[in-house]
Amino acid sequence: MGRNLEATIETFPIAGTFTISRGSKTEAEVIVCTITDGAHSGRGECVPYKRYGESLEGVLADIQAIARKIEDCLSREDLQRAMKPGAARNAVDCALWDLEAKRSGLSVSESIGVTGARPLATAFTLSLGEPETMAAEATKNAHRPLLKVKLGTDNDEARLRAIRHAAPNAKLIVDANEGWTEENLAHHMAIAAELGVSLIEQPLPAGRDHALAGIARPPVSICADESVHATKDLAALRDRYDAVNIKLDKTGGLTEALAMKAEAKRLGFQIMVGCMVGSSLAMAPAVLLAHDADYVDLDGPLLLARDRVPALRYEGSLIYPPEAALWG
């Protein structure tokens, strides 16, 4: 039986404004790919990211360009060679996983060997702002076990001290989003170590992170995000990073993400499973990927003013495995 592929742009308002070192936004713009075979449908969601040269229009065009091959029953394995890693392939790959599960009656969780799936504690992200603003947000969320703090300015010490004072018991991740420099790196890392930060994500720009190979490591792990996209990137990062952030929109879907996770573990990296700001449909496959990760950062829907229906179940910072009606 033949298949049909459709791709649509959807918009979800963000609760307030989401700010990182590269800018702010008030809505999440996503693309949903739906593949049907006449009896069953599978869906996947992606978030095009300007930092990686992606746009809504370009990603939509990439998905539409592969439609004929998908309709001619291109396999998920062949898809990895037919499309490059990135948001477009992610939407198609995850739609194929979902379709396979709906057709076979075997959940994705069972297919990838995730037995006894349980709720996971996700990080909750604090947007970049002035120290007092970030401290106020930290106070409101101090009950959460893990806070991810968006930094990346010339002087983040005041912000970090204010947040730690406001949330003295929370585990902290700092995400500099490539915003620090070789000149202020040692200072910021020392402050992070003093304040008990567990992980620093992408302190230096990708391609200019060679300085990480030569610094004295404080008791804070350093995680690659913008510097790592797919399995092929891992080996070159071993002298610079302790952890890698695996995002489906970077790997180009769950298929590559599973391979990347296995290789990262083999090489001794800690694993973070992260996300862009998207709906529950984008998070669902990542929840299964994250079942044994060291760090889970899948709070995208918690940052939205409204999510899709049906949605993932969140209880505080706990995120539950997806129901079949949503994905997988």
mmCIF file of N, CA and C in Angstrom, residues 186-316:
data_model
loop_
_atom_site.group_PDB
_atom_site.id
_atom_site.type_symbol
_atom_site.label_atom_id
_atom_site.label_comp_id
_atom_site.label_asym_id
_atom_site.label_seq_id
_atom_site.Cartn_x
_atom_site.Cartn_y
_atom_site.Cartn_z
ATOM 1 N N ALA A 186 37.877 31.125 32.284
ATOM 2 C CA ALA A 186 38.390 30.630 33.562
ATOM 3 C C ALA A 186 37.648 31.260 34.733
ATOM 4 N N HIS A 187 37.356 32.568 34.621
ATOM 5 C CA HIS A 187 36.635 33.245 35.690
ATOM 6 C C HIS A 187 35.241 32.652 35.878
ATOM 7 N N HIS A 188 34.510 32.501 34.798
ATOM 8 C CA HIS A 188 33.154 31.985 34.909
ATOM 9 C C HIS A 188 33.138 30.529 35.382
ATOM 10 N N MET A 189 34.107 29.751 34.951
ATOM 11 C CA MET A 189 34.149 28.357 35.385
ATOM 12 C C MET A 189 34.475 28.263 36.871
ATOM 13 N N ALA A 190 35.327 29.154 37.354
ATOM 14 C CA ALA A 190 35.651 29.160 38.785
ATOM 15 C C ALA A 190 34.429 29.523 39.623
ATOM 16 N N ILE A 191 33.662 30.498 39.171
ATOM 17 C CA ILE A 191 32.442 30.874 39.887
ATOM 18 C C ILE A 191 31.458 29.708 39.888
ATOM 19 N N ALA A 192 31.315 29.046 38.738
ATOM 20 C CA ALA A 192 30.419 27.903 38.648
ATOM 21 C C ALA A 192 30.834 26.799 39.619
ATOM 22 N N ALA A 193 32.126 26.535 39.701
ATOM 23 C CA ALA A 193 32.614 25.514 40.619
ATOM 24 C C ALA A 193 32.339 25.919 42.074
ATOM 25 N N GLU A 194 32.588 27.174 42.391
ATOM 26 C CA GLU A 194 32.353 27.664 43.754
ATOM 27 C C GLU A 194 30.890 27.492 44.169
ATOM 28 N N LEU A 195 29.970 27.717 43.228
ATOM 29 C CA LEU A 195 28.544 27.697 43.535
ATOM 30 C C LEU A 195 27.898 26.325 43.319
ATOM 31 N N GLY A 196 28.712 25.333 43.052
ATOM 32 C CA GLY A 196 28.200 23.972 42.962
ATOM 33 C C GLY A 196 27.427 23.658 41.706
ATOM 34 N N VAL A 197 27.741 24.342 40.610
ATOM 35 C CA VAL A 197 27.108 24.024 39.326
ATOM 36 C C VAL A 197 27.567 22.636 38.869
ATOM 37 N N SER A 198 26.653 21.845 38.363
ATOM 38 C CA SER A 198 26.969 20.471 37.964
ATOM 39 C C SER A 198 27.510 20.368 36.550
ATOM 40 N N LEU A 199 27.039 21.236 35.652
ATOM 41 C CA LEU A 199 27.357 21.094 34.234
ATOM 42 C C LEU A 199 27.351 22.468 33.578
ATOM 43 N N ILE A 200 28.335 22.707 32.701
ATOM 44 C CA ILE A 200 28.367 23.923 31.880
ATOM 45 C C ILE A 200 28.225 23.494 30.430
ATOM 46 N N GLU A 201 27.213 24.039 29.773
ATOM 47 C CA GLU A 201 26.908 23.655 28.404
ATOM 48 C C GLU A 201 27.437 24.698 27.420
ATOM 49 N N GLN A 202 28.213 24.230 26.460
ATOM 50 C CA GLN A 202 28.746 25.019 25.342
ATOM 51 C C GLN A 202 29.205 26.421 25.757
ATOM 52 N N PRO A 203 30.283 26.498 26.544
ATOM 53 C CA PRO A 203 30.753 27.822 26.974
ATOM 54 C C PRO A 203 31.348 28.656 25.845
ATOM 55 N N LEU A 204 32.032 28.023 24.890
ATOM 56 C CA LEU A 204 32.707 28.736 23.806
ATOM 57 C C LEU A 204 32.044 28.430 22.464
ATOM 58 N N PRO A 205 32.233 29.302 21.492
ATOM 59 C CA PRO A 205 31.632 29.051 20.175
ATOM 60 C C PRO A 205 32.132 27.745 19.556
ATOM 61 N N ALA A 206 31.233 27.047 18.890
ATOM 62 C CA ALA A 206 31.623 25.856 18.143
ATOM 63 C C ALA A 206 32.657 26.252 17.101
ATOM 64 N N GLY A 207 33.698 25.441 16.974
ATOM 65 C CA GLY A 207 34.772 25.769 16.047
ATOM 66 C C GLY A 207 35.866 26.595 16.681
ATOM 67 N N ARG A 208 35.583 27.170 17.853
ATOM 68 C CA ARG A 208 36.600 27.932 18.589
ATOM 69 C C ARG A 208 36.679 27.428 20.033
ATOM 70 N N ASP A 209 36.410 26.153 20.192
ATOM 71 C CA ASP A 209 36.396 25.571 21.534
ATOM 72 C C ASP A 209 37.672 24.792 21.857
ATOM 73 N N HIS A 210 38.712 25.004 21.048
ATOM 74 C CA HIS A 210 39.987 24.293 21.279
ATOM 75 C C HIS A 210 40.582 24.620 22.644
ATOM 76 N N ALA A 211 40.236 25.803 23.183
ATOM 77 C CA ALA A 211 40.779 26.205 24.483
ATOM 78 C C ALA A 211 40.337 25.266 25.602
ATOM 79 N N LEU A 212 39.243 24.565 25.406
ATOM 80 C CA LEU A 212 38.755 23.652 26.437
ATOM 81 C C LEU A 212 39.706 22.479 26.644
ATOM 82 N N ALA A 213 40.540 22.193 25.650
ATOM 83 C CA ALA A 213 41.472 21.072 25.771
ATOM 84 C C ALA A 213 42.621 21.383 26.711
ATOM 85 N N GLY A 214 42.878 22.675 26.939
ATOM 86 C CA GLY A 214 44.056 23.023 27.713
ATOM 87 C C GLY A 214 43.797 23.578 29.092
ATOM 88 N N ILE A 215 42.533 23.679 29.488
ATOM 89 C CA ILE A 215 42.235 24.291 30.787
ATOM 90 C C ILE A 215 42.226 23.251 31.894
ATOM 91 N N ALA A 216 42.535 23.718 33.107
ATOM 92 C CA ALA A 216 42.429 22.850 34.277
ATOM 93 C C ALA A 216 40.950 22.623 34.562
ATOM 94 N N ARG A 217 40.578 21.364 34.682
ATOM 95 C CA ARG A 217 39.162 21.043 34.887
ATOM 96 C C ARG A 217 38.776 21.259 36.351
ATOM 97 N N PRO A 218 37.820 22.147 36.604
ATOM 98 C CA PRO A 218 37.238 22.212 37.944
ATOM 99 C C PRO A 218 36.266 21.054 38.112
ATOM 100 N N PRO A 219 35.669 20.909 39.279
ATOM 101 C CA PRO A 219 34.713 19.804 39.458
ATOM 102 C C PRO A 219 33.364 20.100 38.811
ATOM 103 N N VAL A 220 33.406 20.575 37.577
ATOM 104 C CA VAL A 220 32.200 20.870 36.811
ATOM 105 C C VAL A 220 32.374 20.226 35.433
ATOM 106 N N SER A 221 31.405 19.428 35.009
ATOM 107 C CA SER A 221 31.479 18.821 33.691
ATOM 108 C C SER A 221 31.167 19.860 32.617
ATOM 109 N N ILE A 222 31.784 19.684 31.447
ATOM 110 C CA ILE A 222 31.534 20.573 30.305
ATOM 111 C C ILE A 222 30.851 19.766 29.208
ATOM 112 N N CYS A 223 29.755 20.316 28.707
ATOM 113 C CA CYS A 223 28.902 19.595 27.762
ATOM 114 C C CYS A 223 28.896 20.292 26.411
ATOM 115 N N ALA A 224 29.046 19.523 25.349
ATOM 116 C CA ALA A 224 28.963 20.046 23.985
ATOM 117 C C ALA A 224 27.510 20.090 23.535
ATOM 118 N N ASP A 225 27.128 21.196 22.927
ATOM 119 C CA ASP A 225 25.811 21.287 22.286
ATOM 120 C C ASP A 225 25.999 21.702 20.832
ATOM 121 N N GLU A 226 26.246 22.984 20.595
ATOM 122 C CA GLU A 226 26.435 23.439 19.216
ATOM 123 C C GLU A 226 27.630 22.771 18.539
ATOM 124 N N SER A 227 28.568 22.251 19.312
ATOM 125 C CA SER A 227 29.753 21.596 18.742
ATOM 126 C C SER A 227 29.512 20.156 18.315
ATOM 127 N N VAL A 228 28.366 19.589 18.647
ATOM 128 C CA VAL A 228 28.124 18.180 18.319
ATOM 129 C C VAL A 228 26.721 18.018 17.747
ATOM 130 N N HIS A 229 26.652 17.362 16.585
ATOM 131 C CA HIS A 229 25.367 17.150 15.932
ATOM 132 C C HIS A 229 25.052 15.671 15.752
ATOM 133 N N ALA A 230 26.018 14.898 15.313
ATOM 134 C CA ALA A 230 25.765 13.502 14.983
ATOM 135 C C ALA A 230 26.947 12.642 15.416
ATOM 136 N N THR A 231 26.819 11.355 15.208
ATOM 137 C CA THR A 231 27.817 10.397 15.688
ATOM 138 C C THR A 231 29.222 10.723 15.192
ATOM 139 N N LYS A 232 29.334 11.168 13.959
ATOM 140 C CA LYS A 232 30.641 11.443 13.367
ATOM 141 C C LYS A 232 31.409 12.544 14.074
ATOM 142 N N ASP A 233 30.736 13.374 14.851
ATOM 143 C CA ASP A 233 31.384 14.497 15.534
ATOM 144 C C ASP A 233 32.041 14.105 16.846
ATOM 145 N N LEU A 234 31.709 12.944 17.379
ATOM 146 C CA LEU A 234 32.050 12.632 18.768
ATOM 147 C C LEU A 234 33.544 12.478 19.023
ATOM 148 N N ALA A 235 34.228 11.713 18.178
ATOM 149 C CA ALA A 235 35.616 11.352 18.465
ATOM 150 C C ALA A 235 36.510 12.567 18.643
ATOM 151 N N ALA A 236 36.274 13.622 17.873
ATOM 152 C CA ALA A 236 37.125 14.812 17.930
ATOM 153 C C ALA A 236 36.906 15.650 19.178
ATOM 154 N N LEU A 237 35.910 15.321 19.981
ATOM 155 C CA LEU A 237 35.555 16.154 21.142
ATOM 156 C C LEU A 237 36.051 15.591 22.461
ATOM 157 N N ARG A 238 36.709 14.446 22.420
ATOM 158 C CA ARG A 238 37.032 13.767 23.681
ATOM 159 C C ARG A 238 37.980 14.546 24.576
ATOM 160 N N ASP A 239 38.829 15.395 23.997
ATOM 161 C CA ASP A 239 39.763 16.157 24.829
ATOM 162 C C ASP A 239 39.184 17.502 25.260
ATOM 163 N N ARG A 240 37.949 17.793 24.867
ATOM 164 C CA ARG A 240 37.357 19.098 25.159
ATOM 165 C C ARG A 240 36.126 19.024 26.054
ATOM 166 N N TYR A 241 35.366 17.953 25.938
ATOM 167 C CA TYR A 241 34.080 17.873 26.622
ATOM 168 C C TYR A 241 33.953 16.574 27.420
ATOM 169 N N ASP A 242 33.150 16.663 28.482
ATOM 170 C CA ASP A 242 32.856 15.500 29.319
ATOM 171 C C ASP A 242 31.495 14.898 28.989
ATOM 172 N N ALA A 243 30.644 15.695 28.359
ATOM 173 C CA ALA A 243 29.269 15.282 28.078
ATOM 174 C C ALA A 243 28.853 15.816 26.722
ATOM 175 N N VAL A 244 27.803 15.223 26.153
ATOM 176 C CA VAL A 244 27.258 15.698 24.880
ATOM 177 C C VAL A 244 25.746 15.827 25.007
ATOM 178 N N ASN A 245 25.216 16.877 24.397
ATOM 179 C CA ASN A 245 23.774 17.109 24.374
ATOM 180 C C ASN A 245 23.225 16.568 23.061
ATOM 181 N N ILE A 246 22.433 15.524 23.142
ATOM 182 C CA ILE A 246 21.827 14.901 21.972
ATOM 183 C C ILE A 246 20.433 15.478 21.781
ATOM 184 N N LYS A 247 20.215 16.133 20.645
ATOM 185 C CA LYS A 247 18.904 16.690 20.314
ATOM 186 C C LYS A 247 18.460 16.098 18.981
ATOM 187 N N LEU A 248 17.217 15.700 18.898
ATOM 188 C CA LEU A 248 16.719 15.081 17.672
ATOM 189 C C LEU A 248 16.780 16.033 16.486
ATOM 190 N N ASP A 249 16.593 17.326 16.734
ATOM 191 C CA ASP A 249 16.655 18.280 15.625
ATOM 192 C C ASP A 249 18.072 18.450 15.099
ATOM 193 N N LYS A 250 19.083 18.076 15.868
ATOM 194 C CA LYS A 250 20.457 18.097 15.362
ATOM 195 C C LYS A 250 20.804 16.780 14.680
ATOM 196 N N THR A 251 20.463 15.665 15.317
ATOM 197 C CA THR A 251 20.847 14.363 14.756
ATOM 198 C C THR A 251 20.064 14.036 13.497
ATOM 199 N N GLY A 252 18.884 14.626 13.358
ATOM 200 C CA GLY A 252 18.029 14.286 12.235
ATOM 201 C C GLY A 252 17.122 13.120 12.540
ATOM 202 N N GLY A 253 16.729 12.989 13.819
ATOM 203 C CA GLY A 253 15.747 11.982 14.168
ATOM 204 C C GLY A 253 16.218 10.974 15.195
ATOM 205 N N LEU A 254 15.279 10.132 15.617
ATOM 206 C CA LEU A 254 15.553 9.137 16.654
ATOM 207 C C LEU A 254 16.524 8.064 16.177
ATOM 208 N N THR A 255 16.485 7.718 14.914
ATOM 209 C CA THR A 255 17.359 6.649 14.407
ATOM 210 C C THR A 255 18.833 6.991 14.635
ATOM 211 N N GLU A 256 19.254 8.159 14.188
ATOM 212 C CA GLU A 256 20.637 8.588 14.387
ATOM 213 C C GLU A 256 20.912 8.881 15.849
ATOM 214 N N ALA A 257 19.935 9.413 16.574
ATOM 215 C CA ALA A 257 20.143 9.730 17.987
ATOM 216 C C ALA A 257 20.456 8.481 18.805
ATOM 217 N N LEU A 258 19.792 7.375 18.497
ATOM 218 C CA LEU A 258 20.082 6.128 19.206
ATOM 219 C C LEU A 258 21.504 5.648 18.932
ATOM 220 N N ALA A 259 21.942 5.754 17.672
ATOM 221 C CA ALA A 259 23.310 5.362 17.329
ATOM 222 C C ALA A 259 24.322 6.284 17.999
ATOM 223 N N MET A 260 24.027 7.567 18.009
ATOM 224 C CA MET A 260 24.924 8.543 18.625
ATOM 225 C C MET A 260 25.041 8.315 20.128
ATOM 226 N N LYS A 261 23.935 8.035 20.761
ATOM 227 C CA LYS A 261 23.947 7.781 22.205
ATOM 228 C C LYS A 261 24.807 6.572 22.539
ATOM 229 N N ALA A 262 24.667 5.500 21.767
ATOM 230 C CA ALA A 262 25.450 4.292 22.020
ATOM 231 C C ALA A 262 26.939 4.564 21.854
ATOM 232 N N GLU A 263 27.318 5.299 20.812
ATOM 233 C CA GLU A 263 28.730 5.598 20.587
ATOM 234 C C GLU A 263 29.261 6.566 21.638
ATOM 235 N N ALA A 264 28.468 7.538 22.031
ATOM 236 C CA ALA A 264 28.903 8.486 23.062
ATOM 237 C C ALA A 264 29.180 7.762 24.377
ATOM 238 N N LYS A 265 28.321 6.828 24.705
ATOM 239 C CA LYS A 265 28.556 6.043 25.930
ATOM 240 C C LYS A 265 29.842 5.227 25.804
ATOM 241 N N ARG A 266 30.052 4.640 24.641
ATOM 242 C CA ARG A 266 31.264 3.834 24.432
ATOM 243 C C ARG A 266 32.517 4.669 24.605
ATOM 244 N N LEU A 267 32.455 5.927 24.188
ATOM 245 C CA LEU A 267 33.600 6.823 24.283
ATOM 246 C C LEU A 267 33.743 7.458 25.663
ATOM 247 N N GLY A 268 32.797 7.197 26.555
ATOM 248 C CA GLY A 268 32.911 7.681 27.923
ATOM 249 C C GLY A 268 32.263 9.022 28.205
ATOM 250 N N PHE A 269 31.458 9.533 27.282
ATOM 251 C CA PHE A 269 30.758 10.797 27.518
ATOM 252 C C PHE A 269 29.548 10.585 28.423
ATOM 253 N N GLN A 270 29.273 11.579 29.268
ATOM 254 C CA GLN A 270 27.970 11.658 29.912
ATOM 255 C C GLN A 270 26.951 12.068 28.846
ATOM 256 N N ILE A 271 25.697 11.711 29.085
ATOM 257 C CA ILE A 271 24.643 11.957 28.099
ATOM 258 C C ILE A 271 23.622 12.953 28.639
ATOM 259 N N MET A 272 23.400 14.016 27.877
ATOM 260 C CA MET A 272 22.250 14.883 28.086
ATOM 261 C C MET A 272 21.340 14.713 26.873
ATOM 262 N N VAL A 273 20.053 14.595 27.106
ATOM 263 C CA VAL A 273 19.079 14.609 26.016
ATOM 264 C C VAL A 273 18.312 15.922 26.123
ATOM 265 N N GLY A 274 18.454 16.761 25.094
ATOM 266 C CA GLY A 274 17.886 18.098 25.134
ATOM 267 C C GLY A 274 16.862 18.322 24.037
ATOM 268 N N CYS A 275 16.417 19.560 23.916
ATOM 269 C CA CYS A 275 15.359 19.879 22.968
ATOM 270 C C CYS A 275 15.434 21.337 22.555
ATOM 271 N N MET A 276 14.740 21.659 21.476
ATOM 272 C CA MET A 276 14.411 23.026 21.144
ATOM 273 C C MET A 276 13.084 23.350 21.844
ATOM 274 N N VAL A 277 12.589 24.568 21.697
ATOM 275 C CA VAL A 277 11.299 24.901 22.296
ATOM 276 C C VAL A 277 10.204 24.459 21.328
ATOM 277 N N GLY A 278 9.587 23.337 21.647
ATOM 278 C CA GLY A 278 8.543 22.779 20.800
ATOM 279 C C GLY A 278 7.446 22.173 21.639
ATOM 280 N N SER A 279 6.508 21.511 20.998
ATOM 281 C CA SER A 279 5.359 20.937 21.695
ATOM 282 C C SER A 279 5.667 19.526 22.175
ATOM 283 N N SER A 280 4.676 18.914 22.808
ATOM 284 C CA SER A 280 4.828 17.550 23.312
ATOM 285 C C SER A 280 5.148 16.552 22.214
ATOM 286 N N LEU A 281 4.711 16.819 20.998
ATOM 287 C CA LEU A 281 5.002 15.894 19.901
ATOM 288 C C LEU A 281 6.493 15.830 19.616
ATOM 289 N N ALA A 282 7.193 16.952 19.749
ATOM 290 C CA ALA A 282 8.644 16.969 19.550
ATOM 291 C C ALA A 282 9.373 16.281 20.695
ATOM 292 N N MET A 283 8.828 16.387 21.914
ATOM 293 C CA MET A 283 9.494 15.816 23.086
ATOM 294 C C MET A 283 9.313 14.304 23.173
ATOM 295 N N ALA A 284 8.181 13.786 22.666
ATOM 296 C CA ALA A 284 7.812 12.392 22.921
ATOM 297 C C ALA A 284 8.911 11.386 22.579
ATOM 298 N N PRO A 285 9.487 11.398 21.367
ATOM 299 C CA PRO A 285 10.556 10.435 21.091
ATOM 300 C C PRO A 285 11.798 10.671 21.934
ATOM 301 N N ALA A 286 12.059 11.931 22.280
ATOM 302 C CA ALA A 286 13.229 12.247 23.101
ATOM 303 C C ALA A 286 13.086 11.701 24.517
ATOM 304 N N VAL A 287 11.862 11.621 25.013
ATOM 305 C CA VAL A 287 11.643 11.042 26.347
ATOM 306 C C VAL A 287 12.116 9.593 26.376
ATOM 307 N N LEU A 288 11.831 8.859 25.315
ATOM 308 C CA LEU A 288 12.279 7.463 25.265
ATOM 309 C C LEU A 288 13.794 7.379 25.131
ATOM 310 N N LEU A 289 14.373 8.274 24.348
ATOM 311 C CA LEU A 289 15.831 8.320 24.209
ATOM 312 C C LEU A 289 16.500 8.601 25.548
ATOM 313 N N ALA A 290 15.831 9.373 26.401
ATOM 314 C CA ALA A 290 16.435 9.874 27.641
ATOM 315 C C ALA A 290 16.271 8.939 28.831
ATOM 316 N N HIS A 291 15.754 7.737 28.611
ATOM 317 C CA HIS A 291 15.364 6.922 29.762
ATOM 318 C C HIS A 291 16.514 6.619 30.703
ATOM 319 N N ASP A 292 17.760 6.586 30.224
ATOM 320 C CA ASP A 292 18.898 6.331 31.114
ATOM 321 C C ASP A 292 19.978 7.404 30.960
ATOM 322 N N ALA A 293 19.572 8.602 30.558
ATOM 323 C CA ALA A 293 20.532 9.701 30.378
ATOM 324 C C ALA A 293 20.968 10.265 31.724
ATOM 325 N N ASP A 294 22.130 10.905 31.730
ATOM 326 C CA ASP A 294 22.626 11.553 32.941
ATOM 327 C C ASP A 294 21.876 12.850 33.224
ATOM 328 N N TYR A 295 21.483 13.550 32.161
ATOM 329 C CA TYR A 295 20.744 14.805 32.289
ATOM 330 C C TYR A 295 19.600 14.799 31.277
ATOM 331 N N VAL A 296 18.425 15.190 31.738
ATOM 332 C CA VAL A 296 17.240 15.271 30.874
ATOM 333 C C VAL A 296 16.805 16.733 30.818
ATOM 334 N N ASP A 297 16.714 17.269 29.614
ATOM 335 C CA ASP A 297 16.320 18.670 29.426
ATOM 336 C C ASP A 297 15.221 18.718 28.364
ATOM 337 N N LEU A 298 14.028 18.338 28.774
ATOM 338 C CA LEU A 298 12.900 18.223 27.847
ATOM 339 C C LEU A 298 11.705 19.013 28.375
ATOM 340 N N ASP A 299 11.963 20.277 28.660
ATOM 341 C CA ASP A 299 10.937 21.131 29.265
ATOM 342 C C ASP A 299 10.236 22.019 28.251
ATOM 343 N N GLY A 300 10.445 21.785 26.950
ATOM 344 C CA GLY A 300 9.860 22.654 25.939
ATOM 345 C C GLY A 300 8.396 22.995 26.178
ATOM 346 N N PRO A 301 7.525 21.974 26.392
ATOM 347 C CA PRO A 301 6.115 22.282 26.608
ATOM 348 C C PRO A 301 5.844 23.099 27.868
ATOM 349 N N LEU A 302 6.714 22.995 28.869
ATOM 350 C CA LEU A 302 6.520 23.766 30.095
ATOM 351 C C LEU A 302 6.743 25.260 29.864
ATOM 352 N N LEU A 303 7.411 25.602 28.765
ATOM 353 C CA LEU A 303 7.684 26.999 28.454
ATOM 354 C C LEU A 303 6.597 27.608 27.568
ATOM 355 N N LEU A 304 5.641 26.782 27.121
ATOM 356 C CA LEU A 304 4.591 27.252 26.216
ATOM 357 C C LEU A 304 3.369 27.741 26.987
ATOM 358 N N ALA A 305 2.655 28.701 26.394
ATOM 359 C CA ALA A 305 1.382 29.140 26.965
ATOM 360 C C ALA A 305 0.302 28.089 26.739
ATOM 361 N N ARG A 306 0.420 27.308 25.661
ATOM 362 C CA ARG A 306 -0.477 26.176 25.421
ATOM 363 C C ARG A 306 0.281 25.112 24.645
ATOM 364 N N ASP A 307 -0.078 23.869 24.910
ATOM 365 C CA ASP A 307 0.525 22.715 24.241
ATOM 366 C C ASP A 307 -0.527 22.102 23.316
ATOM 367 N N ARG A 308 -0.112 21.133 22.508
ATOM 368 C CA ARG A 308 -1.078 20.432 21.668
ATOM 369 C C ARG A 308 -1.864 19.432 22.514
ATOM 370 N N VAL A 309 -2.967 18.937 21.966
ATOM 371 C CA VAL A 309 -3.802 17.938 22.615
ATOM 372 C C VAL A 309 -3.925 16.741 21.683
ATOM 373 N N PRO A 310 -3.637 15.500 22.172
ATOM 374 C CA PRO A 310 -3.168 15.188 23.516
ATOM 375 C C PRO A 310 -1.715 15.614 23.711
ATOM 376 N N ALA A 311 -1.330 15.742 24.973
ATOM 377 C CA ALA A 311 0.009 16.212 25.314
ATOM 378 C C ALA A 311 0.704 15.205 26.224
ATOM 379 N N LEU A 312 1.993 15.408 26.401
ATOM 380 C CA LEU A 312 2.709 14.642 27.406
ATOM 381 C C LEU A 312 2.191 15.009 28.789
ATOM 382 N N ARG A 313 2.305 14.088 29.692
ATOM 383 C CA ARG A 313 1.917 14.338 31.085
ATOM 384 C C ARG A 313 3.132 14.837 31.867
ATOM 385 N N TYR A 314 3.006 16.047 32.400
ATOM 386 C CA TYR A 314 4.019 16.616 33.283
ATOM 387 C C TYR A 314 3.417 16.771 34.677
ATOM 388 N N GLU A 315 4.155 16.393 35.685
ATOM 389 C CA GLU A 315 3.790 16.667 37.077
ATOM 390 C C GLU A 315 4.975 17.357 37.724
ATOM 391 N N GLY A 316 4.876 18.674 37.878
ATOM 392 C CA GLY A 316 6.044 19.422 38.325
ATOM 393 C C GLY A 316 7.143 19.273 37.294
#
